[in-house]
Short mmCIF file of C-alpha atoms in Angstrom, two decimals:
data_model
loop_
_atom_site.label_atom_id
_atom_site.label_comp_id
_atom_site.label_asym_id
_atom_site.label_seq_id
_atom_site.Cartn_x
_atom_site.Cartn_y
_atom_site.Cartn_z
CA UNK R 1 11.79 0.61 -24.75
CA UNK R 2 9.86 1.18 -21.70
CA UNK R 3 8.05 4.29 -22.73
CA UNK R 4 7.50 2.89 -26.03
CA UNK R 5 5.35 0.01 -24.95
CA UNK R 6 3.56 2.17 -22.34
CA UNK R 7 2.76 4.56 -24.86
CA UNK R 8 1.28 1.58 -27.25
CA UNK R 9 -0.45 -0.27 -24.55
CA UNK R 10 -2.21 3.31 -23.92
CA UNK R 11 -2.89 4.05 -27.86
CA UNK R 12 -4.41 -0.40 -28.00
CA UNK R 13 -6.29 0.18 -24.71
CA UNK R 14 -7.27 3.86 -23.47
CA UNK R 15 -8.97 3.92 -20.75
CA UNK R 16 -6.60 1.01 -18.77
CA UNK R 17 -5.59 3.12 -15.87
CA UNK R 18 -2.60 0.53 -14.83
CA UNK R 19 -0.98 1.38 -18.11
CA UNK R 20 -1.24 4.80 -17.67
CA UNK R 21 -0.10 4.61 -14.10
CA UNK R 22 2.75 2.43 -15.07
CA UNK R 23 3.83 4.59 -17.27
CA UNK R 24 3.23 7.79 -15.25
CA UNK R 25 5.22 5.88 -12.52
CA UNK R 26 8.13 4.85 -14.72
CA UNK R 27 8.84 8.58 -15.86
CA UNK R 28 8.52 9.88 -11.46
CA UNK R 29 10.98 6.96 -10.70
CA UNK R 30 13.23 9.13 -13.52
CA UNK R 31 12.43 12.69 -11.96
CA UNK R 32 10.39 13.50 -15.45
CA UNK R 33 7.84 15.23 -13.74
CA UNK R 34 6.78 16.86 -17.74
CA UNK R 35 6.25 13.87 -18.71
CA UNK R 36 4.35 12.65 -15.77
CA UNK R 37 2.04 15.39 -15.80
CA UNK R 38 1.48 14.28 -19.23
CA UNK R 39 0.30 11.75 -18.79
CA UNK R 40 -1.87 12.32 -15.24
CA UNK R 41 -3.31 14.93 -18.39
CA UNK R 42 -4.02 12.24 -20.65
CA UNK R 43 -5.83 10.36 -17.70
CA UNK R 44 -8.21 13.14 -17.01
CA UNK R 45 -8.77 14.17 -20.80
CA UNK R 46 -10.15 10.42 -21.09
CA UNK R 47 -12.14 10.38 -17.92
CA UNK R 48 -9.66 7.67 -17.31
CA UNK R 49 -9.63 7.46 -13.00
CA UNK R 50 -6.48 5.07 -11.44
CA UNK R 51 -8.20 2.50 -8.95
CA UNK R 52 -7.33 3.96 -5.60
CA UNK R 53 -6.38 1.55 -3.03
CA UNK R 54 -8.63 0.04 -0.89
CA UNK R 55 -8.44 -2.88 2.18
CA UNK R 56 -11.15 -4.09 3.91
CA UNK R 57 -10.94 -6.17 7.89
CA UNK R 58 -13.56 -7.95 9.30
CA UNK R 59 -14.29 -7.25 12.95
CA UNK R 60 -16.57 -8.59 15.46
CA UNK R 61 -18.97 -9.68 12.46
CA UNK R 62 -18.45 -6.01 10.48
CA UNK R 63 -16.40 -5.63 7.34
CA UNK R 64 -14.43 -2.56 7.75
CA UNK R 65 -13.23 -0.80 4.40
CA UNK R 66 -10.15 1.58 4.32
CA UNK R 67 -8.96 3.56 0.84
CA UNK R 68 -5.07 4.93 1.23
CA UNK R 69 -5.26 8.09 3.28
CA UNK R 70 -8.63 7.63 4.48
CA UNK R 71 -9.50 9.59 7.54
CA UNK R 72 -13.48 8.60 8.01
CA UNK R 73 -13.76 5.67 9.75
CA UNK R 74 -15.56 6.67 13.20
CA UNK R 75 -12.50 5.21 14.85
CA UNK R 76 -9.66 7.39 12.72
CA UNK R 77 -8.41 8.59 16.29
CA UNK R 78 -7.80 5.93 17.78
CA UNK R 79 -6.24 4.27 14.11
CA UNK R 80 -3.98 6.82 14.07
CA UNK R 81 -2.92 6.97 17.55
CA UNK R 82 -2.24 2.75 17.03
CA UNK R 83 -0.55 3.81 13.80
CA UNK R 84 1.79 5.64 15.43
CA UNK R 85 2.33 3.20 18.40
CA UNK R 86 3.08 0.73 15.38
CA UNK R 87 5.50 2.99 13.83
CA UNK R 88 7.76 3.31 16.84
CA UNK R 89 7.67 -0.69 17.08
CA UNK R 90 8.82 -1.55 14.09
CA UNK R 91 11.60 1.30 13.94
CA UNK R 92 12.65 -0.88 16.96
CA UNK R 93 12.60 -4.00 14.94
CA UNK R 94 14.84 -2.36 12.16
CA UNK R 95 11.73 -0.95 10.06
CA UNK R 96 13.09 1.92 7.40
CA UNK R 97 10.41 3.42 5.63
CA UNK R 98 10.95 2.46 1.40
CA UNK R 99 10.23 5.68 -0.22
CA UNK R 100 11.26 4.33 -3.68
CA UNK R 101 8.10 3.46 -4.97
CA UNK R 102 6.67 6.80 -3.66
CA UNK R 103 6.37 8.37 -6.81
CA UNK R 104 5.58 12.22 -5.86
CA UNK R 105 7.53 15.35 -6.42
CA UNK R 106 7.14 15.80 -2.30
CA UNK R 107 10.00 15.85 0.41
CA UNK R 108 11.17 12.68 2.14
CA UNK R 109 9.14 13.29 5.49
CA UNK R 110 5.87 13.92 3.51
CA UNK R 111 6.75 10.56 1.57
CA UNK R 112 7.13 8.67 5.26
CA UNK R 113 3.92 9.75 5.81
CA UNK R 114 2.31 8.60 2.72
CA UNK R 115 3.25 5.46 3.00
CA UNK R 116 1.97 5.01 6.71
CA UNK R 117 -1.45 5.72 5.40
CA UNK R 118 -1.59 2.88 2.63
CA UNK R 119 -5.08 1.32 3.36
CA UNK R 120 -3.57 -2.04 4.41
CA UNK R 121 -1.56 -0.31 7.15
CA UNK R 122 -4.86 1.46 8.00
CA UNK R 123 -6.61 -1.58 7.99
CA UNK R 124 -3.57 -3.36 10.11
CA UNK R 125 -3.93 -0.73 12.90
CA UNK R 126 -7.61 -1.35 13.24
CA UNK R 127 -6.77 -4.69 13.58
CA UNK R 128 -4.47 -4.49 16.57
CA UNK R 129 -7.43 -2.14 18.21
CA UNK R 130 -10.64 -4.53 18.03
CA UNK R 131 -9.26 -8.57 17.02
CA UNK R 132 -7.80 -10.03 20.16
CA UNK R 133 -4.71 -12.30 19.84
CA UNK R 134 -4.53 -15.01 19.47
CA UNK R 135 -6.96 -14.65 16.15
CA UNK R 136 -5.11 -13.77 13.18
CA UNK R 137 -5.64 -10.67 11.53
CA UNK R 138 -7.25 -11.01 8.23
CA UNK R 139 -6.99 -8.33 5.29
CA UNK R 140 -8.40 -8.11 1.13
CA UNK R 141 -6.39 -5.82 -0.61
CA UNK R 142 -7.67 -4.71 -4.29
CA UNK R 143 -3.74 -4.23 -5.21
CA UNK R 144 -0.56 -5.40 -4.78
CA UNK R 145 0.81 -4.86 -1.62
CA UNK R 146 3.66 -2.37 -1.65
CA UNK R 147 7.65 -3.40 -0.96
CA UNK R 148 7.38 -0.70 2.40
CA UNK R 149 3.74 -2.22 3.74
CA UNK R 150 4.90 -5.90 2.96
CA UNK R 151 8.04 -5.28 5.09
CA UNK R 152 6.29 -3.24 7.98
CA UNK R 153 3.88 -6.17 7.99
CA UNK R 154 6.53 -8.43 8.67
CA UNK R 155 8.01 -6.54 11.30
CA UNK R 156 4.12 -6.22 13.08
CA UNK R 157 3.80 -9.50 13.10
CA UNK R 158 7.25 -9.69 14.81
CA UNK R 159 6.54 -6.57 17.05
CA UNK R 160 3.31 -7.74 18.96
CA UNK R 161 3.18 -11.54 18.43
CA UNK R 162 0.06 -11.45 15.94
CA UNK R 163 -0.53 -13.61 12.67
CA UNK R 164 -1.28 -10.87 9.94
CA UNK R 165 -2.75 -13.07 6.61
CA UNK R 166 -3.17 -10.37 3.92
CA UNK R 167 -4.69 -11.11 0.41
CA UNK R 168 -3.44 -8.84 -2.24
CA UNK R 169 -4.29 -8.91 -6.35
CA UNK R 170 -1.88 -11.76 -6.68
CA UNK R 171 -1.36 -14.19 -3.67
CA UNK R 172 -1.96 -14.73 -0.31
CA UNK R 173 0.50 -13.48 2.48
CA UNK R 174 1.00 -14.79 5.78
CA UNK R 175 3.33 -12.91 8.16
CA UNK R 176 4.16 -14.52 11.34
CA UNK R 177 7.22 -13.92 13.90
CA UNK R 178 8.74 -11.33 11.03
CA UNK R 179 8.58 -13.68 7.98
CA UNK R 180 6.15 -14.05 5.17
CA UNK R 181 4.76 -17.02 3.82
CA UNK R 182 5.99 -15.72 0.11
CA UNK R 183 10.13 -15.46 1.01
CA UNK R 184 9.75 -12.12 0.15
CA UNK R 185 9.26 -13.25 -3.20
CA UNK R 186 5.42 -11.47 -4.61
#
């Protein structure tokens, strides 16, 4: 029933790239990679491009914009060396990467390391680097944030005392000492 309303919403409406990627996404959570490269074909046959994701953090008066996997901000090093810092911390807090909703034909390490470049986690890291505590640190995400960023937000906040408020598409979030302001329910 799935695929036949994906395929419909796609024949009313084009060049949506959610429906697309929903459906492109429902066939990779099934391991129908055909069907998924399908439909990626469809998308570039109709010029049709899927939003990427994209967070932006203001700092000391400057609005800083990530995109998922983004390595050009003039402070990637040190990002990525706080990324990494904030990986071990959370594993130490219970974190377990979510590889679920990673929906690529890749192995499980690659996946891991996917999902630790999402933009908000990006955006997160640069956070921790330049906005001392006590201020909160304050994201705008153009999507929904994911199950696996949503918990390792949770666990940040736990992990090194901060306030982490993070607007996605739908709601506000506000993580503080390991708990969101949502109940885990987004």
């Amino acid at each position: 029933m799935g695929e036949r309303v994906g395929r419909k919403l796609i024949e009313l409406q084009p060049d949506h790239d959610g429906f697309h990627v929903l459906l492109s996404n429902m066939y990779a959570s099934r391991g129908n990679w055909d069907d998924v490269i399908e439909i990626r074909g469809m998308m570039t046959e109709n010029g049709v491009v899927k939003t990427p994701g994209c967070s932006m953090i203001e700092a000391n008066g400057i609005v800083h914009e990530f995109l998922a996997g983004d390595k050009t901000h003039p402070q990637i090093e040190e990002i990525e060396n706080k990324l990494e810092e904030m990986g071990k911390r959370i594993k130490m807090e219970g974190y377990v990467p979510d590889t679920n909703d990673v929906f690529l034909e890749i192995d499980e390490e690659e996946k891991e390391t996917s999902l630790f470049r999402h933009s908000e986690k990006l955006a997160v890291a640069f956070g921790l680097l330049c906005i001392a505590p006590p201020t909160p640190i304050r994201i705008m995400k153009n999507l929904r944030i994911c199950n696996d960023c949503h918990t390792a937000f949770k666990l940040t906040s736990k992990a090194y005392d901060r306030e982490i408020v993070a607007r996605d598409r739908h709601r506000f979030h506000h993580f503080k000492h390991g708990r969101c302001s949502c109940s885990d329910f987004w």
